PDB file of C-alpha atoms and ligand atoms in Angstrom:
ATOM      1  CA  MET A 827       0.071   0.224   0.007  1.00 43.00           C
ATOM      2  CA  LYS A 828       2.847   2.374   0.966  1.00 46.00           C
ATOM      3  CA  ASN A 829       4.301   1.544  -2.819  1.00 48.00           C
ATOM      4  CA  LEU A 830       1.598   2.211  -4.299  1.00 44.00           C
ATOM      5  CA  PHE A 831       0.981   5.695  -2.301  1.00 44.00           C
ATOM      6  CA  ILE A 832       4.530   6.405  -3.320  1.00 44.00           C
ATOM      7  CA  SER A 833       4.154   5.442  -7.016  1.00 47.00           C
ATOM      8  CA  LEU A 834       0.740   7.573  -7.828  1.00 43.00           C
ATOM      9  CA  PHE A 835       2.711  10.343  -5.636  1.00 43.00           C
ATOM     10  CA  SER A 836       5.728  10.390  -8.173  1.00 45.00           C
ATOM     11  CA  LEU A 837       3.153   9.902 -11.086  1.00 41.00           C
ATOM     12  CA  SER A 838       0.963  13.319  -9.651  1.00 43.00           C
ATOM     13  CA  VAL A 839       4.341  14.993  -9.760  1.00 40.00           C
ATOM     14  CA  VAL A 840       5.076  13.848 -13.294  1.00 39.00           C
ATOM     15  CA  LEU A 841       1.959  14.995 -14.383  1.00 39.00           C
ATOM     16  CA  LEU A 842       2.613  18.473 -12.803  1.00 39.00           C
ATOM     17  CA  SER A 843       5.716  18.802 -13.842  1.00 39.00           C
ATOM     18  CA  CYS A 844       4.479  18.206 -17.751  1.00 37.00           C
ATOM     19  CA  ASN A 845       1.779  21.009 -16.921  1.00 38.00           C
ATOM     20  CA  ASP A 846       4.324  23.293 -15.848  1.00 36.00           C
ATOM     21  CA  ASN A 847       6.490  22.963 -18.393  1.00 37.00           C
ATOM     22  CA  LYS A 848       3.720  23.972 -20.845  1.00 36.00           C
ATOM     23  CA  THR A 849       2.262  27.046 -19.056  1.00 34.00           C
ATOM     24  CA  ALA A 850       6.331  28.181 -18.589  1.00 36.00           C
ATOM     25  CA  ASN A 851       6.447  28.438 -22.548  1.00 37.00           C
ATOM     26  CA  PRO A 852       7.220  31.840 -23.235  1.00 36.00           C
ATOM     27  CA  ASP A 853       5.131  32.097 -26.228  1.00 37.00           C
ATOM     28  CA  ASN A 854       2.014  32.070 -23.677  1.00 36.00           C
ATOM     29  CA  ASP A 855      -0.513  34.574 -23.112  1.00 36.00           C
ATOM     30  CA  SER A 856       1.013  35.662 -19.673  1.00 37.00           C
ATOM     31  CA  ASN A 857       3.751  37.462 -21.504  1.00 37.00           C
ATOM     32  CA  THR A 858       2.480  39.866 -24.048  1.00 39.00           C
ATOM     33  CA  SER A 859       3.839  42.754 -23.315  1.00 42.00           C
ATOM     34  CA  SER A 860       5.198  44.384 -26.534  1.00 46.00           C
ATOM     35  CA  ASP A 861       8.495  45.305 -24.704  1.00 57.00           C
ATOM     36  CA  THR A 862       9.107  41.226 -24.036  1.00 61.00           C
ATOM     37  CA  VAL A 863      11.471  39.740 -25.836  1.00 63.00           C
ATOM     38  CA  VAL A 864      10.813  36.307 -26.503  1.00 66.00           C
ATOM     39  CA  ALA A 865      13.495  33.489 -26.137  1.00 76.00           C
ATOM     40  CA  PRO A 866      14.265  31.954 -29.133  1.00 78.00           C
ATOM     41  CA  PRO A 867      14.143  28.125 -29.539  1.00 81.00           C
ATOM     42  CA  SER A 868      17.253  26.563 -28.278  1.00 84.00           C
ATOM     43  CA  ALA A 869      19.810  24.922 -31.092  1.00 78.00           C
ATOM     44  CA  ALA A 870      19.331  21.357 -32.122  1.00 81.00           C
ATOM     45  CA  GLY A 871      22.186  20.367 -33.972  1.00 88.00           C
ATOM     46  CA  ASN A 872      26.260  19.836 -33.574  1.00 91.00           C
ATOM     47  CA  PRO A 873      28.517  22.250 -35.369  1.00 93.00           C
ATOM     48  CA  ALA A 874      31.018  19.676 -36.065  1.00 91.00           C
ATOM     49  CA  ASP A 875      28.628  17.488 -38.002  1.00 91.00           C
ATOM     50  CA  ILE A 876      28.062  20.428 -40.883  1.00 93.00           C
ATOM     51  CA  LYS A 877      30.216  19.599 -43.904  1.00 94.00           C
ATOM     52  CA  THR A 878      30.994  21.444 -46.926  1.00 94.00           C
ATOM     53  CA  ASP A 879      29.764  19.905 -50.448  1.00 94.00           C
ATOM     54  CA  GLU A 880      33.161  19.091 -52.786  1.00 93.00           C
ATOM     55  CA  GLY A 881      35.244  21.852 -53.403  1.00 96.00           C
ATOM     56  CA  PRO A 882      37.894  24.172 -52.514  1.00 97.00           C
ATOM     57  CA  PHE A 883      36.309  26.031 -50.362  1.00 98.00           C
ATOM     58  CA  GLN A 884      35.445  24.455 -46.918  1.00 98.00           C
ATOM     59  CA  ILE A 885      33.619  25.926 -44.248  1.00 97.00           C
ATOM     60  CA  GLU A 886      36.186  26.445 -41.120  1.00 96.00           C
ATOM     61  CA  PRO A 887      35.173  24.453 -37.953  1.00 95.00           C
ATOM     62  CA  LEU A 888      33.594  26.616 -34.768  1.00 96.00           C
ATOM     63  CA  LYS A 889      36.098  27.073 -32.023  1.00 94.00           C
ATOM     64  CA  TYR A 890      32.848  27.226 -29.645  1.00 96.00           C
ATOM     65  CA  GLY A 891      29.594  25.450 -29.512  1.00 96.00           C
ATOM     66  CA  TYR A 892      26.375  27.097 -30.512  1.00 97.00           C
ATOM     67  CA  ALA A 893      25.164  27.867 -27.172  1.00 96.00           C
ATOM     68  CA  ASP A 894      28.449  29.332 -26.019  1.00 97.00           C
ATOM     69  CA  LEU A 895      28.209  32.815 -27.217  1.00 97.00           C
ATOM     70  CA  GLU A 896      24.466  32.825 -25.501  1.00 97.00           C
ATOM     71  CA  LYS A 897      25.471  35.714 -23.410  1.00 97.00           C
ATOM     72  CA  SER A 898      25.290  38.144 -26.598  1.00 98.00           C
ATOM     73  CA  ILE A 899      23.796  35.773 -29.587  1.00 98.00           C
ATOM     74  CA  ASP A 900      21.334  32.758 -28.811  1.00 97.00           C
ATOM     75  CA  ALA A 901      22.069  29.350 -29.798  1.00 97.00           C
ATOM     76  CA  LYS A 902      19.603  29.293 -32.433  1.00 97.00           C
ATOM     77  CA  THR A 903      20.640  32.212 -34.233  1.00 98.00           C
ATOM     78  CA  MET A 904      24.155  30.597 -34.294  1.00 98.00           C
ATOM     79  CA  GLU A 905      22.937  27.109 -35.545  1.00 97.00           C
ATOM     80  CA  VAL A 906      21.061  28.849 -38.241  1.00 97.00           C
ATOM     81  CA  HIS A 907      23.402  31.092 -39.735  1.00 98.00           C
ATOM     82  CA  PHE A 908      26.593  28.605 -39.612  1.00 98.00           C
ATOM     83  CA  SER A 909      24.835  25.801 -40.647  1.00 97.00           C
ATOM     84  CA  LYS A 910      22.382  27.152 -43.292  1.00 97.00           C
ATOM     85  CA  HIS A 911      23.600  30.607 -44.207  1.00 98.00           C
ATOM     86  CA  TYR A 912      27.677  30.103 -43.739  1.00 98.00           C
ATOM     87  CA  LEU A 913      27.570  26.917 -45.342  1.00 98.00           C
ATOM     88  CA  GLY A 914      24.885  27.963 -48.281  1.00 98.00           C
ATOM     89  CA  TYR A 915      27.380  30.479 -49.283  1.00 98.00           C
ATOM     90  CA  ALA A 916      30.427  28.061 -49.477  1.00 98.00           C
ATOM     91  CA  ASN A 917      28.255  25.469 -51.393  1.00 98.00           C
ATOM     92  CA  LYS A 918      27.079  27.569 -54.228  1.00 98.00           C
ATOM     93  CA  LEU A 919      30.588  28.930 -54.030  1.00 98.00           C
ATOM     94  CA  ASN A 920      31.948  25.693 -54.932  1.00 98.00           C
ATOM     95  CA  LYS A 921      29.093  25.543 -57.703  1.00 98.00           C
ATOM     96  CA  GLU A 922      30.249  28.546 -59.147  1.00 98.00           C
ATOM     97  CA  ILE A 923      33.933  28.105 -59.760  1.00 98.00           C
ATOM     98  CA  ALA A 924      33.763  24.755 -60.801  1.00 97.00           C
ATOM     99  CA  GLY A 925      36.027  23.837 -63.219  1.00 97.00           C
ATOM    100  CA  LYS A 926      36.601  27.770 -63.620  1.00 97.00           C
ATOM    101  CA  PRO A 927      39.858  29.356 -63.182  1.00 97.00           C
ATOM    102  CA  GLN A 928      38.714  30.694 -59.619  1.00 97.00           C
ATOM    103  CA  ALA A 929      38.610  26.906 -58.510  1.00 98.00           C
ATOM    104  CA  SER A 930      42.569  27.209 -58.024  1.00 98.00           C
ATOM    105  CA  MET A 931      42.841  30.746 -56.778  1.00 98.00           C
ATOM    106  CA  PRO A 932      42.627  31.933 -52.893  1.00 98.00           C
ATOM    107  CA  ILE A 933      39.211  33.309 -51.740  1.00 98.00           C
ATOM    108  CA  GLU A 934      40.906  36.718 -51.608  1.00 98.00           C
ATOM    109  CA  ASP A 935      42.657  36.738 -55.221  1.00 98.00           C
ATOM    110  CA  ILE A 936      39.169  35.852 -56.364  1.00 98.00           C
ATOM    111  CA  LEU A 937      37.430  39.144 -54.813  1.00 98.00           C
ATOM    112  CA  LYS A 938      39.853  41.235 -55.703  1.00 98.00           C
ATOM    113  CA  ASN A 939      39.227  40.473 -58.933  1.00 98.00           C
ATOM    114  CA  LEU A 940      35.989  40.185 -59.247  1.00 98.00           C
ATOM    115  CA  ASP A 941      33.620  40.897 -62.228  1.00 98.00           C
ATOM    116  CA  MET A 942      31.358  42.888 -60.175  1.00 98.00           C
ATOM    117  CA  SER A 943      28.469  42.198 -62.726  1.00 98.00           C
ATOM    118  CA  ASN A 944      29.139  38.669 -61.658  1.00 98.00           C
ATOM    119  CA  ALA A 945      26.144  38.581 -59.388  1.00 98.00           C
ATOM    120  CA  THR A 946      26.727  34.726 -58.408  1.00 98.00           C
ATOM    121  CA  LEU A 947      30.300  35.446 -57.503  1.00 98.00           C
ATOM    122  CA  ARG A 948      29.832  38.368 -56.003  1.00 98.00           C
ATOM    123  CA  ASN A 949      27.114  37.167 -53.338  1.00 98.00           C
ATOM    124  CA  ASN A 950      28.379  33.990 -52.531  1.00 98.00           C
ATOM    125  CA  GLY A 951      31.932  34.586 -52.742  1.00 98.00           C
ATOM    126  CA  GLY A 952      31.560  37.801 -50.349  1.00 98.00           C
ATOM    127  CA  GLY A 953      29.210  35.675 -48.158  1.00 98.00           C
ATOM    128  CA  TYR A 954      31.782  32.609 -47.831  1.00 98.00           C
ATOM    129  CA  TYR A 955      34.792  35.031 -47.150  1.00 98.00           C
ATOM    130  CA  ASN A 956      32.619  37.347 -44.619  1.00 98.00           C
ATOM    131  CA  HIS A 957      31.089  34.722 -42.496  1.00 98.00           C
ATOM    132  CA  ARG A 958      34.738  32.887 -42.439  1.00 98.00           C
ATOM    133  CA  LEU A 959      35.787  35.855 -40.827  1.00 98.00           C
ATOM    134  CA  TYR A 960      32.901  36.486 -38.389  1.00 98.00           C
ATOM    135  CA  PHE A 961      32.779  33.620 -36.978  1.00 98.00           C
ATOM    136  CA  ALA A 962      36.468  33.260 -36.659  1.00 98.00           C
ATOM    137  CA  THR A 963      36.533  36.446 -34.824  1.00 98.00           C
ATOM    138  CA  MET A 964      34.128  35.799 -32.017  1.00 98.00           C
ATOM    139  CA  ASN A 965      34.552  33.240 -29.047  1.00 97.00           C
ATOM    140  CA  SER A 966      33.205  32.680 -25.786  1.00 94.00           C
ATOM    141  CA  ALA A 967      36.273  33.844 -23.814  1.00 94.00           C
ATOM    142  CA  GLY A 968      35.863  36.983 -25.890  1.00 92.00           C
ATOM    143  CA  GLY A 969      35.139  40.587 -25.159  1.00 96.00           C
ATOM    144  CA  GLY A 970      37.129  43.350 -22.942  1.00 95.00           C
ATOM    145  CA  ALA A 971      39.460  45.146 -25.163  1.00 97.00           C
ATOM    146  CA  PRO A 972      42.309  44.605 -27.572  1.00 97.00           C
ATOM    147  CA  SER A 973      46.041  44.086 -26.781  1.00 91.00           C
ATOM    148  CA  GLY A 974      49.186  43.691 -28.799  1.00 92.00           C
ATOM    149  CA  ILE A 975      50.099  46.080 -31.664  1.00 96.00           C
ATOM    150  CA  LEU A 976      46.424  46.237 -32.646  1.00 98.00           C
ATOM    151  CA  ALA A 977      45.795  47.940 -29.352  1.00 98.00           C
ATOM    152  CA  ASP A 978      48.563  50.482 -29.807  1.00 97.00           C
ATOM    153  CA  ALA A 979      47.439  51.324 -33.414  1.00 98.00           C
ATOM    154  CA  ILE A 980      43.795  51.720 -32.132  1.00 98.00           C
ATOM    155  CA  THR A 981      44.564  54.116 -29.555  1.00 98.00           C
ATOM    156  CA  LYS A 982      47.253  56.022 -32.085  1.00 97.00           C
ATOM    157  CA  GLU A 983      44.688  56.148 -34.756  1.00 97.00           C
ATOM    158  CA  PHE A 984      41.338  56.601 -33.092  1.00 98.00           C
ATOM    159  CA  GLY A 985      42.129  58.134 -29.603  1.00 98.00           C
ATOM    160  CA  SER A 986      41.242  55.229 -27.670  1.00 98.00           C
ATOM    161  CA  PHE A 987      39.271  52.194 -28.167  1.00 98.00           C
ATOM    162  CA  ASP A 988      36.322  53.384 -26.987  1.00 98.00           C
ATOM    163  CA  SER A 989      36.362  55.950 -29.831  1.00 98.00           C
ATOM    164  CA  LEU A 990      36.868  52.841 -32.239  1.00 98.00           C
ATOM    165  CA  LYS A 991      33.772  51.222 -30.885  1.00 98.00           C
ATOM    166  CA  VAL A 992      31.600  54.383 -31.152  1.00 98.00           C
ATOM    167  CA  LYS A 993      32.763  54.821 -34.918  1.00 98.00           C
ATOM    168  CA  LEU A 994      32.267  51.001 -35.936  1.00 98.00           C
ATOM    169  CA  SER A 995      29.203  50.549 -34.394  1.00 98.00           C
ATOM    170  CA  SER A 996      27.653  53.973 -35.907  1.00 98.00           C
ATOM    171  CA  GLU A 997      28.754  52.285 -39.306  1.00 98.00           C
ATOM    172  CA  ALA A 998      26.644  49.029 -38.406  1.00 98.00           C
ATOM    173  CA  GLU A 999      23.712  50.858 -36.790  1.00 98.00           C
ATOM    174  CA  LYS A1000      23.376  52.954 -40.145  1.00 98.00           C
ATOM    175  CA  LYS A1001      23.869  50.361 -42.447  1.00 97.00           C
ATOM    176  CA  PHE A1002      20.559  50.870 -44.317  1.00 97.00           C
ATOM    177  CA  GLY A1003      18.956  47.174 -45.237  1.00 97.00           C
ATOM    178  CA  SER A1004      21.547  44.220 -45.531  1.00 98.00           C
ATOM    179  CA  GLY A1005      25.142  44.486 -45.162  1.00 98.00           C
ATOM    180  CA  TRP A1006      28.514  44.796 -42.839  1.00 98.00           C
ATOM    181  CA  ALA A1007      30.368  46.724 -40.990  1.00 98.00           C
ATOM    182  CA  TRP A1008      34.377  46.939 -41.205  1.00 98.00           C
ATOM    183  CA  LEU A1009      37.513  47.221 -39.518  1.00 98.00           C
ATOM    184  CA  VAL A1010      40.030  47.087 -42.067  1.00 98.00           C
ATOM    185  CA  VAL A1011      43.663  47.679 -42.894  1.00 98.00           C
ATOM    186  CA  LYS A1012      44.724  49.734 -45.731  1.00 97.00           C
ATOM    187  CA  ASN A1013      48.109  51.088 -46.716  1.00 96.00           C
ATOM    188  CA  GLY A1014      49.214  50.007 -43.207  1.00 97.00           C
ATOM    189  CA  LYS A1015      46.329  52.169 -41.586  1.00 98.00           C
ATOM    190  CA  LEU A1016      43.377  51.299 -39.781  1.00 98.00           C
ATOM    191  CA  ALA A1017      39.902  52.187 -41.270  1.00 98.00           C
ATOM    192  CA  VAL A1018      36.063  51.700 -40.672  1.00 98.00           C
ATOM    193  CA  GLY A1019      33.499  51.298 -43.050  1.00 98.00           C
ATOM    194  CA  SER A1020      30.537  49.476 -44.440  1.00 98.00           C
ATOM    195  CA  THR A1021      29.201  47.432 -47.139  1.00 98.00           C
ATOM    196  CA  SER A1022      26.041  46.139 -48.927  1.00 98.00           C
ATOM    197  CA  ASN A1023      24.453  42.747 -48.726  1.00 98.00           C
ATOM    198  CA  GLN A1024      27.597  40.190 -49.152  1.00 98.00           C
ATOM    199  CA  ASP A1025      30.376  42.742 -50.535  1.00 98.00           C
ATOM    200  CA  ASN A1026      33.604  43.098 -48.858  1.00 98.00           C
ATOM    201  CA  PRO A1027      36.413  45.848 -48.956  1.00 98.00           C
ATOM    202  CA  LEU A1028      38.750  43.438 -50.724  1.00 98.00           C
ATOM    203  CA  MET A1029      35.941  43.912 -53.726  1.00 98.00           C
ATOM    204  CA  PRO A1030      37.052  46.493 -56.320  1.00 98.00           C
ATOM    205  CA  GLY A1031      35.068  49.946 -56.557  1.00 97.00           C
ATOM    206  CA  LEU A1032      33.398  50.377 -53.200  1.00 98.00           C
ATOM    207  CA  ASP A1033      33.380  53.114 -51.055  1.00 95.00           C
ATOM    208  CA  ILE A1034      36.028  51.185 -48.373  1.00 98.00           C
ATOM    209  CA  SER A1035      38.436  48.948 -49.454  1.00 98.00           C
ATOM    210  CA  GLY A1036      41.355  47.460 -47.587  1.00 98.00           C
ATOM    211  CA  THR A1037      41.871  43.784 -46.217  1.00 98.00           C
ATOM    212  CA  PRO A1038      39.202  42.858 -43.507  1.00 98.00           C
ATOM    213  CA  ILE A1039      40.544  42.492 -39.728  1.00 98.00           C
ATOM    214  CA  LEU A1040      36.646  42.359 -38.400  1.00 98.00           C
ATOM    215  CA  GLY A1041      33.369  42.495 -39.695  1.00 98.00           C
ATOM    216  CA  ILE A1042      29.979  43.002 -38.007  1.00 98.00           C
ATOM    217  CA  ASP A1043      27.462  41.013 -40.090  1.00 98.00           C
ATOM    218  CA  VAL A1044      23.874  43.666 -39.552  1.00 98.00           C
ATOM    219  CA  TRP A1045      21.906  41.087 -41.527  1.00 98.00           C
ATOM    220  CA  GLU A1046      18.556  40.396 -39.625  1.00 98.00           C
ATOM    221  CA  HIS A1047      19.462  36.630 -39.818  1.00 98.00           C
ATOM    222  CA  ALA A1048      22.433  37.251 -37.626  1.00 98.00           C
ATOM    223  CA  TYR A1049      20.430  39.118 -34.586  1.00 98.00           C
ATOM    224  CA  TYR A1050      16.202  39.232 -35.509  1.00 98.00           C
ATOM    225  CA  LEU A1051      15.290  36.020 -33.026  1.00 97.00           C
ATOM    226  CA  ARG A1052      16.643  37.872 -30.157  1.00 98.00           C
ATOM    227  CA  TYR A1053      16.871  41.322 -31.180  1.00 98.00           C
ATOM    228  CA  GLN A1054      13.721  41.579 -33.427  1.00 97.00           C
ATOM    229  CA  ASN A1055      14.272  45.526 -34.788  1.00 97.00           C
ATOM    230  CA  LYS A1056      16.898  46.397 -32.010  1.00 98.00           C
ATOM    231  CA  ARG A1057      19.784  46.308 -33.678  1.00 98.00           C
ATOM    232  CA  PRO A1058      22.019  48.657 -32.052  1.00 98.00           C
ATOM    233  CA  ASP A1059      21.136  46.540 -28.761  1.00 98.00           C
ATOM    234  CA  TYR A1060      23.072  43.161 -30.936  1.00 98.00           C
ATOM    235  CA  ILE A1061      25.917  45.595 -31.824  1.00 98.00           C
ATOM    236  CA  LYS A1062      26.448  46.518 -28.541  1.00 98.00           C
ATOM    237  CA  ALA A1063      26.689  42.755 -27.173  1.00 98.00           C
ATOM    238  CA  PHE A1064      28.542  41.766 -30.521  1.00 98.00           C
ATOM    239  CA  PHE A1065      31.714  43.388 -28.768  1.00 98.00           C
ATOM    240  CA  ASP A1066      31.158  41.233 -25.778  1.00 98.00           C
ATOM    241  CA  VAL A1067      32.151  37.785 -27.748  1.00 98.00           C
ATOM    242  CA  VAL A1068      35.002  39.670 -30.251  1.00 98.00           C
ATOM    243  CA  ASP A1069      37.911  37.555 -29.699  1.00 98.00           C
ATOM    244  CA  TRP A1070      40.577  40.412 -29.913  1.00 98.00           C
ATOM    245  CA  ALA A1071      43.387  37.811 -30.012  1.00 97.00           C
ATOM    246  CA  ALA A1072      42.229  36.831 -33.183  1.00 97.00           C
ATOM    247  CA  VAL A1073      41.481  40.240 -34.842  1.00 98.00           C
ATOM    248  CA  ASN A1074      45.040  41.237 -33.812  1.00 97.00           C
ATOM    249  CA  ASP A1075      46.174  38.208 -35.670  1.00 97.00           C
ATOM    250  CA  ASN A1076      44.571  39.166 -38.580  1.00 98.00           C
ATOM    251  CA  TYR A1077      45.899  42.705 -38.040  1.00 98.00           C
ATOM    252  CA  THR A1078      49.480  41.418 -38.020  1.00 97.00           C
ATOM    253  CA  LYS A1079      49.024  39.110 -41.332  1.00 97.00           C
ATOM    254  CA  ALA A1080      47.761  42.102 -43.032  1.00 97.00           C
ATOM    255  CA  LEU A1081      50.306  44.064 -42.245  1.00 97.00           C
ATOM    256  CA  GLY A1082      52.022  41.198 -43.861  1.00 91.00           C
ATOM    257  CA  LYS A1083      54.457  40.697 -40.437  1.00 69.00           C
TER     258      LYS A1083
HETATM  259 MN1   MN B2328      24.889  36.602 -41.984  1.00 93.45          MN
END
């Protein structure tokens, strides 16, 4: 009798907790304030399972899990961005250059010598390069301030790191529609600017040119699940996951050191 009672009690607890789970859903009616940010669904997959189709341009493995940047970017956004958008650009780029001279060129040379009227190569070559840089310059232990020779250059050329952040954030916030804000190296100097769609500063004839060392993706797919229309909040949070050691490496390479 005692065992039966315990079993019935356990069953009730299980049923009650199922019910609790239902009512805890952030989509329910108890949370309808217009200012409420709805928690996005969490990620289901593993970034290590994502493989590029055959071709010279492979996606670079993530240095972190989808959920590891949660303080700034939710896991589901990271999953879809990495496993759908980035992968899609890589696969379409490989398909586009198959059997062409670009198949044996570095991506940087493809972009520098791009025929801007070739929309397929422009969108997918740019998309591949931009996302490779984006995912490689974030980390769960990121944030803080730059160090090394990059920190010295930022202070010298922008006055302070805060001043650079204000300028770069402004470029990212004011970009109309989809695009990117950039920190680049041109002729040994740092510069900030932005491009539309999947263009980047390696491509010819744009308002900003140089070698990108950090890019902020301001396409809605990069932030909309958590931030909706609040792009400035995403940009502010992005700085909390920037891997400045990786950006410093990019800076050193861009200087040819
Ligand atoms: Mn993107």
